[in-house]
């Protein structure tokens, strides 16, 4: 039983990188949401690293504090905003599947 606990602990620590890093991971942890924990926020960050540029991650991280900003970008007719939103939507869909 102790070995199983140790193995699970090592896996959890390894998966979260011994602390949450990155723009989205830190914003996730600071969000104050009840579901936010290091494993989830690290998974979100890892997914972001695979799917979003650093610039996109910085913008997406602002959505935690400014949800209206996300709404404004989503409804924008600017081609740059539309392109970002397509990338962001793809990221959120993938994060939902991978980080459950």
N, CA, C and O atoms as a printed pandas DataFrame, in Angstrom:
     atom_number atom_name residue_name chain_id  residue_number  x_coord  y_coord  z_coord
0              1         N          UNK        A               1    0.823   -1.192    0.000
1              2        CA          UNK        A               1    0.000    0.000    0.000
2              3         C          UNK        A               1    0.867    1.255    0.000
3              4         O          UNK        A               1    0.575    2.225   -0.699
4              5         N          UNK        A               2    1.943    1.222    0.799
5              6        CA          UNK        A               2    2.833    2.384    0.830
6              7         C          UNK        A               2    3.487    2.601   -0.528
7              8         O          UNK        A               2    3.676    3.739   -0.959
8              9         N          UNK        A               3    3.832    1.505   -1.201
9             10        CA          UNK        A               3    4.446    1.631   -2.525
10            11         C          UNK        A               3    3.475    2.252   -3.516
11            12         O          UNK        A               3    3.862    3.094   -4.326
12            13         N          UNK        A               4    2.216    1.841   -3.451
13            14        CA          UNK        A               4    1.196    2.392   -4.342
14            15         C          UNK        A               4    1.036    3.893   -4.095
15            16         O          UNK        A               4    0.960    4.678   -5.041
16            17         N          UNK        A               5    0.984    4.283   -2.838
17            18        CA          UNK        A               5    0.870    5.707   -2.508
18            19         C          UNK        A               5    2.079    6.477   -3.018
19            20         O          UNK        A               5    1.927    7.561   -3.581
20            21         N          UNK        A               6    3.264    5.937   -2.832
21            22        CA          UNK        A               6    4.484    6.583   -3.300
22            23         C          UNK        A               6    4.483    6.695   -4.827
23            24         O          UNK        A               6    4.856    7.734   -5.372
24            25         N          UNK        A               7    4.070    5.642   -5.510
25            26        CA          UNK        A               7    4.038    5.659   -6.970
26            27         C          UNK        A               7    3.056    6.711   -7.486
27            28         O          UNK        A               7    3.366    7.442   -8.427
28            29         N          UNK        A               8    1.887    6.787   -6.881
29            30        CA          UNK        A               8    0.889    7.785   -7.281
30            31         C          UNK        A               8    1.415    9.190   -7.004
31            32         O          UNK        A               8    1.243   10.089   -7.828
32            33         N          UNK        A               9    2.044    9.384   -5.867
33            34        CA          UNK        A               9    2.607   10.690   -5.521
34            35         C          UNK        A               9    3.655   11.117   -6.538
35            36         O          UNK        A               9    3.661   12.267   -6.977
36            37         N          UNK        A              10    4.530   10.210   -6.912
37            38        CA          UNK        A              10    5.564   10.522   -7.897
38            39         C          UNK        A              10    4.926   10.866   -9.245
39            40         O          UNK        A              10    5.345   11.818   -9.903
40            41         N          UNK        A              11    3.924   10.104   -9.652
41            42        CA          UNK        A              11    3.247   10.396  -10.914
42            43         C          UNK        A              11    2.580   11.767  -10.899
43            44         O          UNK        A              11    2.679   12.523  -11.865
44            45         N          UNK        A              12    1.910   12.078   -9.813
45            46        CA          UNK        A              12    1.237   13.379   -9.710
46            47         C          UNK        A              12    2.253   14.505   -9.728
47            48         O          UNK        A              12    2.081   15.481  -10.458
48            49         N          UNK        A              13    3.298   14.385   -8.945
49            50        CA          UNK        A              13    4.324   15.434   -8.918
50            51         C          UNK        A              13    5.010   15.572  -10.266
51            52         O          UNK        A              13    5.315   16.681  -10.703
52            53         N          UNK        A              14    5.250   14.458  -10.917
53            54        CA          UNK        A              14    5.887   14.501  -12.225
54            55         C          UNK        A              14    4.975   15.141  -13.260
55            56         O          UNK        A              14    5.441   15.901  -14.108
56            57         N          UNK        A              15    3.693   14.845  -13.203
57            58        CA          UNK        A              15    2.760   15.398  -14.191
58            59         C          UNK        A              15    2.545   16.887  -13.999
59            60         O          UNK        A              15    2.243   17.595  -14.959
60            61         N          UNK        A              16    2.694   17.371  -12.783
61            62        CA          UNK        A              16    2.494   18.809  -12.579
62            63         C          UNK        A              16    3.810   19.565  -12.588
63            64         O          UNK        A              16    3.827   20.774  -12.359
64            65         N          UNK        A              17    4.886   18.893  -12.842
65            66        CA          UNK        A              17    6.162   19.576  -12.987
66            67         C          UNK        A              17    6.654   20.216  -11.707
67            68         O          UNK        A              17    7.367   21.218  -11.762
68            69         N          UNK        A              18    6.299   19.676  -10.567
69            70        CA          UNK        A              18    6.718   20.191   -9.264
70            71         C          UNK        A              18    6.333   21.655   -9.090
71            72         O          UNK        A              18    7.085   22.425   -8.492
72            73         N          UNK        A              19    5.199   22.035   -9.593
73            74        CA          UNK        A              19    4.709   23.404   -9.467
74            75         C          UNK        A              19    4.129   23.859  -10.781
75            76         O          UNK        A              19    4.597   23.474  -11.853
76            77         N          UNK        A              20    3.132   24.662  -10.692
77            78        CA          UNK        A              20    2.465   25.137  -11.899
78            79         C          UNK        A              20    3.276   26.270  -12.501
79            80         O          UNK        A              20    3.647   27.225  -11.820
80            81         N          UNK        A              21    3.540   26.143  -13.783
81            82        CA          UNK        A              21    4.306   27.155  -14.505
82            83         C          UNK        A              21    3.489   27.641  -15.688
83            84         O          UNK        A              21    2.467   27.049  -16.036
84            85         N          UNK        A              22    3.944   28.717  -16.300
85            86        CA          UNK        A              22    3.317   29.219  -17.517
86            87         C          UNK        A              22    2.180   30.183  -17.245
87            88         O          UNK        A              22    1.599   30.208  -16.160
88            89         N          UNK        A              23    1.885   30.966  -18.251
89            90        CA          UNK        A              23    0.857   32.009  -18.129
90            91         C          UNK        A              23   -0.512   31.439  -17.754
91            92         O          UNK        A              23   -1.140   31.890  -16.795
92            93         N          UNK        A              24   -0.964   30.453  -18.513
93            94        CA          UNK        A              24   -2.303   29.904  -18.259
94            95         C          UNK        A              24   -2.351   29.085  -16.974
95            96         O          UNK        A              24   -3.340   29.133  -16.242
96            97         N          UNK        A              25   -1.306   28.346  -16.704
97            98        CA          UNK        A              25   -1.269   27.558  -15.474
98            99         C          UNK        A              25   -1.346   28.433  -14.239
99           100         O          UNK        A              25   -2.087   28.133  -13.302
100          101         N          UNK        A              26   -0.582   29.514  -14.237
101          102        CA          UNK        A              26   -0.604   30.430  -13.098
102          103         C          UNK        A              26   -1.940   31.154  -12.992
103          104         O          UNK        A              26   -2.456   31.346  -11.891
104          105         N          UNK        A              27   -2.507   31.560  -14.133
105          106        CA          UNK        A              27   -3.815   32.225  -14.114
106          107         C          UNK        A              27   -4.893   31.269  -13.611
107          108         O          UNK        A              27   -5.802   31.671  -12.884
108          109         N          UNK        A              28   -4.784   30.020  -13.999
109          110        CA          UNK        A              28   -5.722   28.992  -13.537
110          111         C          UNK        A              28   -5.656   28.854  -12.019
111          112         O          UNK        A              28   -6.687   28.846  -11.346
112          113         N          UNK        A              29   -4.446   28.747  -11.486
113          114        CA          UNK        A              29   -4.281   28.598  -10.037
114          115         C          UNK        A              29   -4.767   29.829   -9.279
115          116         O          UNK        A              29   -5.322   29.703   -8.188
116          117         N          UNK        A              30   -4.567   31.006   -9.841
117          118        CA          UNK        A              30   -4.943   32.255   -9.170
118          119         C          UNK        A              30   -6.414   32.597   -9.348
119          120         O          UNK        A              30   -6.897   33.572   -8.771
120          121         N          UNK        A              31   -7.124   31.813  -10.133
121          122        CA          UNK        A              31   -8.505   32.157  -10.480
122          123         C          UNK        A              31   -9.476   32.069   -9.307
123          124         O          UNK        A              31  -10.521   32.719   -9.310
124          125         N          UNK        A              32   -9.132   31.270   -8.312
125          126        CA          UNK        A              32  -10.027   31.110   -7.176
126          127         C          UNK        A              32  -11.193   30.168   -7.444
127          128         O          UNK        A              32  -12.101   30.056   -6.621
128          129         N          UNK        A              33  -11.174   29.504   -8.568
129          130        CA          UNK        A              33  -12.252   28.563   -8.888
130          131         C          UNK        A              33  -12.073   27.296   -8.059
131          132         O          UNK        A              33  -10.950   26.868   -7.792
132          133         N          UNK        A              34  -13.187   26.707   -7.659
133          134        CA          UNK        A              34  -13.120   25.546   -6.765
134          135         C          UNK        A              34  -12.439   24.343   -7.417
135          136         O          UNK        A              34  -11.826   23.537   -6.717
136          137         N          UNK        A              35  -12.532   24.207   -8.729
137          138        CA          UNK        A              35  -11.938   23.059   -9.414
138          139         C          UNK        A              35  -10.453   23.240   -9.682
139          140         O          UNK        A              35   -9.778   22.287  -10.071
140          141         N          UNK        A              36   -9.934   24.438   -9.483
141          142        CA          UNK        A              36   -8.521   24.705   -9.790
142          143         C          UNK        A              36   -7.614   23.989   -8.792
143          144         O          UNK        A              36   -7.730   24.176   -7.581
144          145         N          UNK        A              37   -6.720   23.176   -9.317
145          146        CA          UNK        A              37   -5.705   22.524   -8.498
146          147         C          UNK        A              37   -4.463   22.362   -9.360
147          148         O          UNK        A              37   -4.522   22.564  -10.573
148          149         N          UNK        A              38   -3.362   22.007   -8.761
149          150        CA          UNK        A              38   -2.108   21.980   -9.512
150          151         C          UNK        A              38   -2.127   20.968  -10.655
151          152         O          UNK        A              38   -1.555   21.228  -11.714
152          153         N          UNK        A              39   -2.769   19.831  -10.461
153          154        CA          UNK        A              39   -2.813   18.826  -11.533
154          155         C          UNK        A              39   -3.615   19.350  -12.729
155          156         O          UNK        A              39   -3.173   19.233  -13.872
156          157         N          UNK        A              40   -4.775   19.918  -12.468
157          158        CA          UNK        A              40   -5.609   20.436  -13.549
158          159         C          UNK        A              40   -4.928   21.610  -14.247
159          160         O          UNK        A              40   -4.848   21.645  -15.474
160          161         N          UNK        A              41   -4.442   22.558  -13.474
161          162        CA          UNK        A              41   -3.835   23.756  -14.058
162          163         C          UNK        A              41   -2.548   23.430  -14.812
163          164         O          UNK        A              41   -2.240   24.077  -15.813
164          165         N          UNK        A              42   -1.798   22.444  -14.350
165          166        CA          UNK        A              42   -0.608   22.006  -15.077
166          167         C          UNK        A              42   -0.983   21.338  -16.389
167          168         O          UNK        A              42   -0.316   21.528  -17.406
168          169         N          UNK        A              43   -2.041   20.566  -16.362
169          170        CA          UNK        A              43   -2.521   19.923  -17.589
170          171         C          UNK        A              43   -2.973   20.977  -18.598
171          172         O          UNK        A              43   -2.661   20.883  -19.785
172          173         N          UNK        A              44   -3.703   21.971  -18.125
173          174        CA          UNK        A              44   -4.140   23.061  -19.001
174          175         C          UNK        A              44   -2.916   23.746  -19.614
175          176         O          UNK        A              44   -2.900   24.033  -20.811
176          177         N          UNK        A              45   -1.902   24.004  -18.804
177          178        CA          UNK        A              45   -0.696   24.659  -19.313
178          179         C          UNK        A              45    0.020   23.783  -20.331
179          180         O          UNK        A              45    0.479   24.280  -21.359
180          181         N          UNK        A              46    0.122   22.494  -20.060
181          182        CA          UNK        A              46    0.782   21.591  -21.008
182          183         C          UNK        A              46    0.035   21.570  -22.332
183          184         O          UNK        A              46    0.654   21.560  -23.396
184          185         N          UNK        A              47   -1.280   21.565  -22.274
185          186        CA          UNK        A              47   -2.092   21.596  -23.488
186          187         C          UNK        A              47   -1.885   22.916  -24.225
187          188         O          UNK        A              47   -1.786   22.936  -25.452
188          189         N          UNK        A              48   -1.819   24.007  -23.484
189          190        CA          UNK        A              48   -1.568   25.316  -24.094
190          191         C          UNK        A              48   -0.205   25.336  -24.777
191          192         O          UNK        A              48   -0.070   25.867  -25.880
192          193         N          UNK        A              49    0.795   24.764  -24.135
193          194        CA          UNK        A              49    2.139   24.727  -24.721
194          195         C          UNK        A              49    2.146   23.993  -26.060
195          196         O          UNK        A              49    2.929   24.324  -26.950
196          197         N          UNK        A              50    1.283   23.010  -26.197
197          198        CA          UNK        A              50    1.218   22.221  -27.424
198          199         C          UNK        A              50    0.375   22.893  -28.505
199          200         O          UNK        A              50    0.510   22.558  -29.681
200          201         N          UNK        A              51   -0.495   23.839  -28.128
201          202        CA          UNK        A              51   -1.480   24.341  -29.075
202          203         C          UNK        A              51   -1.506   25.855  -29.271
203          204         O          UNK        A              51   -2.089   26.336  -30.242
204          205         N          UNK        A              52   -0.900   26.597  -28.388
205          206        CA          UNK        A              52   -0.955   28.057  -28.481
206          207         C          UNK        A              52    0.449   28.649  -28.425
207          208         O          UNK        A              52    1.325   28.132  -27.731
208          209         N          UNK        A              53    0.650   29.726  -29.153
209          210        CA          UNK        A              53    1.919   30.455  -29.066
210          211         C          UNK        A              53    1.989   31.149  -27.710
211          212         O          UNK        A              53    0.988   31.243  -26.999
212          213         N          UNK        A              54    3.167   31.630  -27.362
213          214        CA          UNK        A              54    3.324   32.381  -26.123
214          215         C          UNK        A              54    2.427   33.606  -26.088
215          216         O          UNK        A              54    1.846   33.933  -25.053
216          217         N          UNK        A              55    2.320   34.273  -27.213
217          218        CA          UNK        A              55    1.451   35.458  -27.297
218          219         C          UNK        A              55   -0.018   35.088  -27.069
219          220         O          UNK        A              55   -0.735   35.775  -26.341
220          221         N          UNK        A              56   -0.455   33.996  -27.699
221          222        CA          UNK        A              56   -1.833   33.528  -27.502
222          223         C          UNK        A              56   -2.072   33.149  -26.044
223          224         O          UNK        A              56   -3.142   33.420  -25.498
224          225         N          UNK        A              57   -1.081   32.525  -25.414
225          226        CA          UNK        A              57   -1.231   32.128  -24.016
226          227         C          UNK        A              57   -1.387   33.346  -23.114
227          228         O          UNK        A              57   -2.208   33.340  -22.197
228          229         N          UNK        A              58   -0.611   34.375  -23.367
229          230        CA          UNK        A              58   -0.720   35.591  -22.553
230          231         C          UNK        A              58   -2.101   36.206  -22.690
231          232         O          UNK        A              58   -2.699   36.632  -21.701
232          233         N          UNK        A              59   -2.606   36.254  -23.916
233          234        CA          UNK        A              59   -3.939   36.802  -24.128
234          235         C          UNK        A              59   -4.996   35.936  -23.442
235          236         O          UNK        A              59   -5.880   36.457  -22.762
236          237         N          UNK        A              60   -4.908   34.638  -23.616
237          238        CA          UNK        A              60   -5.888   33.727  -23.009
238          239         C          UNK        A              60   -5.855   33.803  -21.483
239          240         O          UNK        A              60   -6.897   33.678  -20.838
240          241         N          UNK        A              61   -4.690   34.002  -20.906
241          242        CA          UNK        A              61   -4.566   34.098  -19.446
242          243         C          UNK        A              61   -5.334   35.297  -18.905
243          244         O          UNK        A              61   -5.809   35.265  -17.770
244          245         N          UNK        A              62   -5.460   36.343  -19.698
245          246        CA          UNK        A              62   -6.200   37.530  -19.234
246          247         C          UNK        A              62   -7.681   37.245  -19.083
247          248         O          UNK        A              62   -8.378   37.969  -18.372
248          249         N          UNK        A              63   -8.175   36.204  -19.737
249          250        CA          UNK        A              63   -9.602   35.881  -19.662
250          251         C          UNK        A              63  -10.031   35.478  -18.253
251          252         O          UNK        A              63  -11.198   35.637  -17.894
252          253         N          UNK        A              64   -9.108   34.963  -17.457
253          254        CA          UNK        A              64   -9.451   34.570  -16.092
254          255         C          UNK        A              64   -9.865   35.789  -15.268
255          256         O          UNK        A              64  -10.793   35.709  -14.463
256          257         N          UNK        A              65   -9.185   36.906  -15.467
257          258        CA          UNK        A              65   -9.515   38.130  -14.731
258          259         C          UNK        A              65  -10.514   39.010  -15.469
259          260         O          UNK        A              65  -11.238   39.791  -14.853
260          261         N          UNK        A              66  -10.549   38.878  -16.788
261          262        CA          UNK        A              66  -11.410   39.732  -17.606
262          263         C          UNK        A              66  -12.243   38.882  -18.563
263          264         O          UNK        A              66  -11.942   38.841  -19.755
264          265         N          UNK        A              67  -13.275   38.208  -18.078
265          266        CA          UNK        A              67  -14.067   37.353  -18.964
266          267         C          UNK        A              67  -14.732   38.132  -20.111
267          268         O          UNK        A              67  -14.992   37.570  -21.175
268          269         N          UNK        A              68  -14.997   39.391  -19.895
269          270        CA          UNK        A              68  -15.606   40.196  -20.957
270          271         C          UNK        A              68  -14.665   40.334  -22.149
271          272         O          UNK        A              68  -15.115   40.455  -23.289
272          273         N          UNK        A              69  -13.370   40.315  -21.888
273          274        CA          UNK        A              69  -12.386   40.399  -22.964
274          275         C          UNK        A              69  -12.526   39.198  -23.905
275          276         O          UNK        A              69  -12.430   39.346  -25.123
276          277         N          UNK        A              70  -12.747   38.041  -23.352
277          278        CA          UNK        A              70  -12.950   36.842  -24.169
278          279         C          UNK        A              70  -14.193   37.004  -25.033
279          280         O          UNK        A              70  -14.187   36.665  -26.216
280          281         N          UNK        A              71  -15.244   37.518  -24.440
281          282        CA          UNK        A              71  -16.492   37.725  -25.178
282          283         C          UNK        A              71  -16.288   38.736  -26.309
283          284         O          UNK        A              71  -16.792   38.545  -27.416
284          285         N          UNK        A              72  -15.562   39.791  -26.032
285          286        CA          UNK        A              72  -15.310   40.818  -27.041
286          287         C          UNK        A              72  -14.517   40.252  -28.221
287          288         O          UNK        A              72  -14.818   40.549  -29.378
288          289         N          UNK        A              73  -13.516   39.445  -27.924
289          290        CA          UNK        A              73  -12.712   38.844  -28.992
290          291         C          UNK        A              73  -13.544   37.837  -29.774
291          292         O          UNK        A              73  -13.464   37.776  -31.001
292          293         N          UNK        A              74  -14.330   37.060  -29.073
293          294        CA          UNK        A              74  -15.166   36.056  -29.749
294          295         C          UNK        A              74  -16.132   36.711  -30.720
295          296         O          UNK        A              74  -16.394   36.165  -31.792
296          297         N          UNK        A              75  -16.661   37.863  -30.368
297          298        CA          UNK        A              75  -17.656   38.536  -31.211
298          299         C          UNK        A              75  -17.037   39.508  -32.209
299          300         O          UNK        A              75  -17.750   40.085  -33.029
300          301         N          UNK        A              76  -15.753   39.692  -32.151
301          302        CA          UNK        A              76  -15.070   40.648  -33.012
302          303         C          UNK        A              76  -15.108   40.201  -34.480
303          304         O          UNK        A              76  -15.107   39.008  -34.783
304          305         N          UNK        A              77  -15.143   41.183  -35.374
305          306        CA          UNK        A              77  -15.082   40.910  -36.807
306          307         C          UNK        A              77  -13.666   41.038  -37.365
307          308         O          UNK        A              77  -13.447   40.811  -38.555
308          309         N          UNK        A              78  -12.713   41.398  -36.521
309          310        CA          UNK        A              78  -11.322   41.516  -36.973
310          311         C          UNK        A              78  -10.770   40.138  -37.327
311          312         O          UNK        A              78  -10.976   39.170  -36.594
312          313         N          UNK        A              79  -10.080   40.061  -38.434
313          314        CA          UNK        A              79   -9.558   38.759  -38.875
314          315         C          UNK        A              79   -8.553   38.176  -37.872
315          316         O          UNK        A              79   -8.514   36.963  -37.668
316          317         N          UNK        A              80   -7.747   39.037  -37.251
317          318        CA          UNK        A              80   -6.782   38.545  -36.254
318          319         C          UNK        A              80   -7.506   37.954  -35.046
319          320         O          UNK        A              80   -7.085   36.928  -34.512
320          321         N          UNK        A              81   -8.588   38.593  -34.614
321          322        CA          UNK        A              81   -9.364   38.069  -33.486
322          323         C          UNK        A              81  -10.055   36.762  -33.862
323          324         O          UNK        A              81  -10.114   35.833  -33.057
324          325         N          UNK        A              82  -10.574   36.692  -35.083
325          326        CA          UNK        A              82  -11.227   35.456  -35.533
326          327         C          UNK        A              82  -10.226   34.299  -35.594
327          328         O          UNK        A              82  -10.541   33.174  -35.205
328          329         N          UNK        A              83   -9.027   34.585  -36.083
329          330        CA          UNK        A              83   -7.995   33.542  -36.146
330          331         C          UNK        A              83   -7.584   33.093  -34.744
331          332         O          UNK        A              83   -7.434   31.899  -34.486
332          333         N          UNK        A              84   -7.402   34.061  -33.840
333          334        CA          UNK        A              84   -7.069   33.704  -32.462
334          335         C          UNK        A              84   -8.175   32.846  -31.866
335          336         O          UNK        A              84   -7.900   31.827  -31.233
336          337         N          UNK        A              85   -9.432   33.257  -32.065
337          338        CA          UNK        A              85  -10.539   32.531  -31.447
338          339         C          UNK        A              85  -10.601   31.088  -31.956
339          340         O          UNK        A              85  -10.925   30.180  -31.190
340          341         N          UNK        A              86  -10.299   30.870  -33.220
341          342        CA          UNK        A              86  -10.280   29.499  -33.756
342          343         C          UNK        A              86   -9.201   28.670  -33.051
343          344         O          UNK        A              86   -9.437   27.518  -32.687
344          345         N          UNK        A              87   -8.025   29.261  -32.862
345          346        CA          UNK        A              87   -6.941   28.547  -32.145
346          347         C          UNK        A              87   -7.327   28.308  -30.691
347          348         O          UNK        A              87   -7.098   27.226  -30.150
348          349         N          UNK        A              88   -7.911   29.319  -30.065
349          350        CA          UNK        A              88   -8.298   29.218  -28.656
350          351         C          UNK        A              88   -9.378   28.155  -28.473
351          352         O          UNK        A              88   -9.320   27.368  -27.528
352          353         N          UNK        A              89  -10.356   28.127  -29.365
353          354        CA          UNK        A              89  -11.442   27.142  -29.280
354          355         C          UNK        A              89  -10.875   25.727  -29.431
355          356         O          UNK        A              89  -11.277   24.810  -28.715
356          357         N          UNK        A              90   -9.949   25.561  -30.360
357          358        CA          UNK        A              90   -9.307   24.260  -30.539
358          359         C          UNK        A              90   -8.563   23.849  -29.269
359          360         O          UNK        A              90   -8.640   22.699  -28.839
360          361         N          UNK        A              91   -7.844   24.801  -28.674
361          362        CA          UNK        A              91   -7.128   24.546  -27.419
362          363         C          UNK        A              91   -8.094   24.146  -26.309
363          364         O          UNK        A              91   -7.852   23.157  -25.617
364          365         N          UNK        A              92   -9.186   24.895  -26.123
365          366        CA          UNK        A              92  -10.104   24.592  -25.022
366          367         C          UNK        A              92  -10.780   23.240  -25.217
367          368         O          UNK        A              92  -11.003   22.512  -24.250
368          369         N          UNK        A              93  -11.107   22.901  -26.460
369          370        CA          UNK        A              93  -11.702   21.586  -26.728
370          371         C          UNK        A              93  -10.725   20.474  -26.364
371          372         O          UNK        A              93  -11.105   19.479  -25.747
372          373         N          UNK        A              94   -9.465   20.651  -26.750
373          374        CA          UNK        A              94   -8.441   19.638  -26.453
374          375         C          UNK        A              94   -8.179   19.564  -24.946
375          376         O          UNK        A              94   -8.041   18.471  -24.397
376          377         N          UNK        A              95   -8.111   20.710  -24.279
377          378        CA          UNK        A              95   -7.870   20.721  -22.841
378          379         C          UNK        A              95   -9.006   20.031  -22.091
379          380         O          UNK        A              95   -8.773   19.315  -21.117
380          381         N          UNK        A              96  -10.224   20.249  -22.548
381          382        CA          UNK        A              96  -11.361   19.567  -21.906
382          383         C          UNK        A              96  -11.225   18.062  -21.991
383          384         O          UNK        A              96  -11.500   17.352  -21.023
384          385         N          UNK        A              97  -10.800   17.572  -23.148
385          386        CA          UNK        A              97  -10.647   16.125  -23.307
386          387         C          UNK        A              97   -9.471   15.582  -22.503
387          388         O          UNK        A              97   -9.584   14.522  -21.888
388          389         N          UNK        A              98   -8.352   16.288  -22.498
389          390        CA          UNK        A              98   -7.128   15.767  -21.891
390          391         C          UNK        A              98   -7.033   15.968  -20.393
391          392         O          UNK        A              98   -6.331   15.217  -19.715
392          393         N          UNK        A              99   -7.714   16.950  -19.866
393          394        CA          UNK        A              99   -7.482   17.343  -18.463
394          395         C          UNK        A              99   -8.613   16.935  -17.514
395          396         O          UNK        A              99   -8.764   17.529  -16.447
396          397         N          UNK        A             100   -9.367   15.980  -17.870
397          398        CA          UNK        A             100  -10.457   15.519  -17.001
398          399         C          UNK        A             100   -9.937   14.670  -15.876
399          400         O          UNK        A             100  -10.717   14.197  -15.049
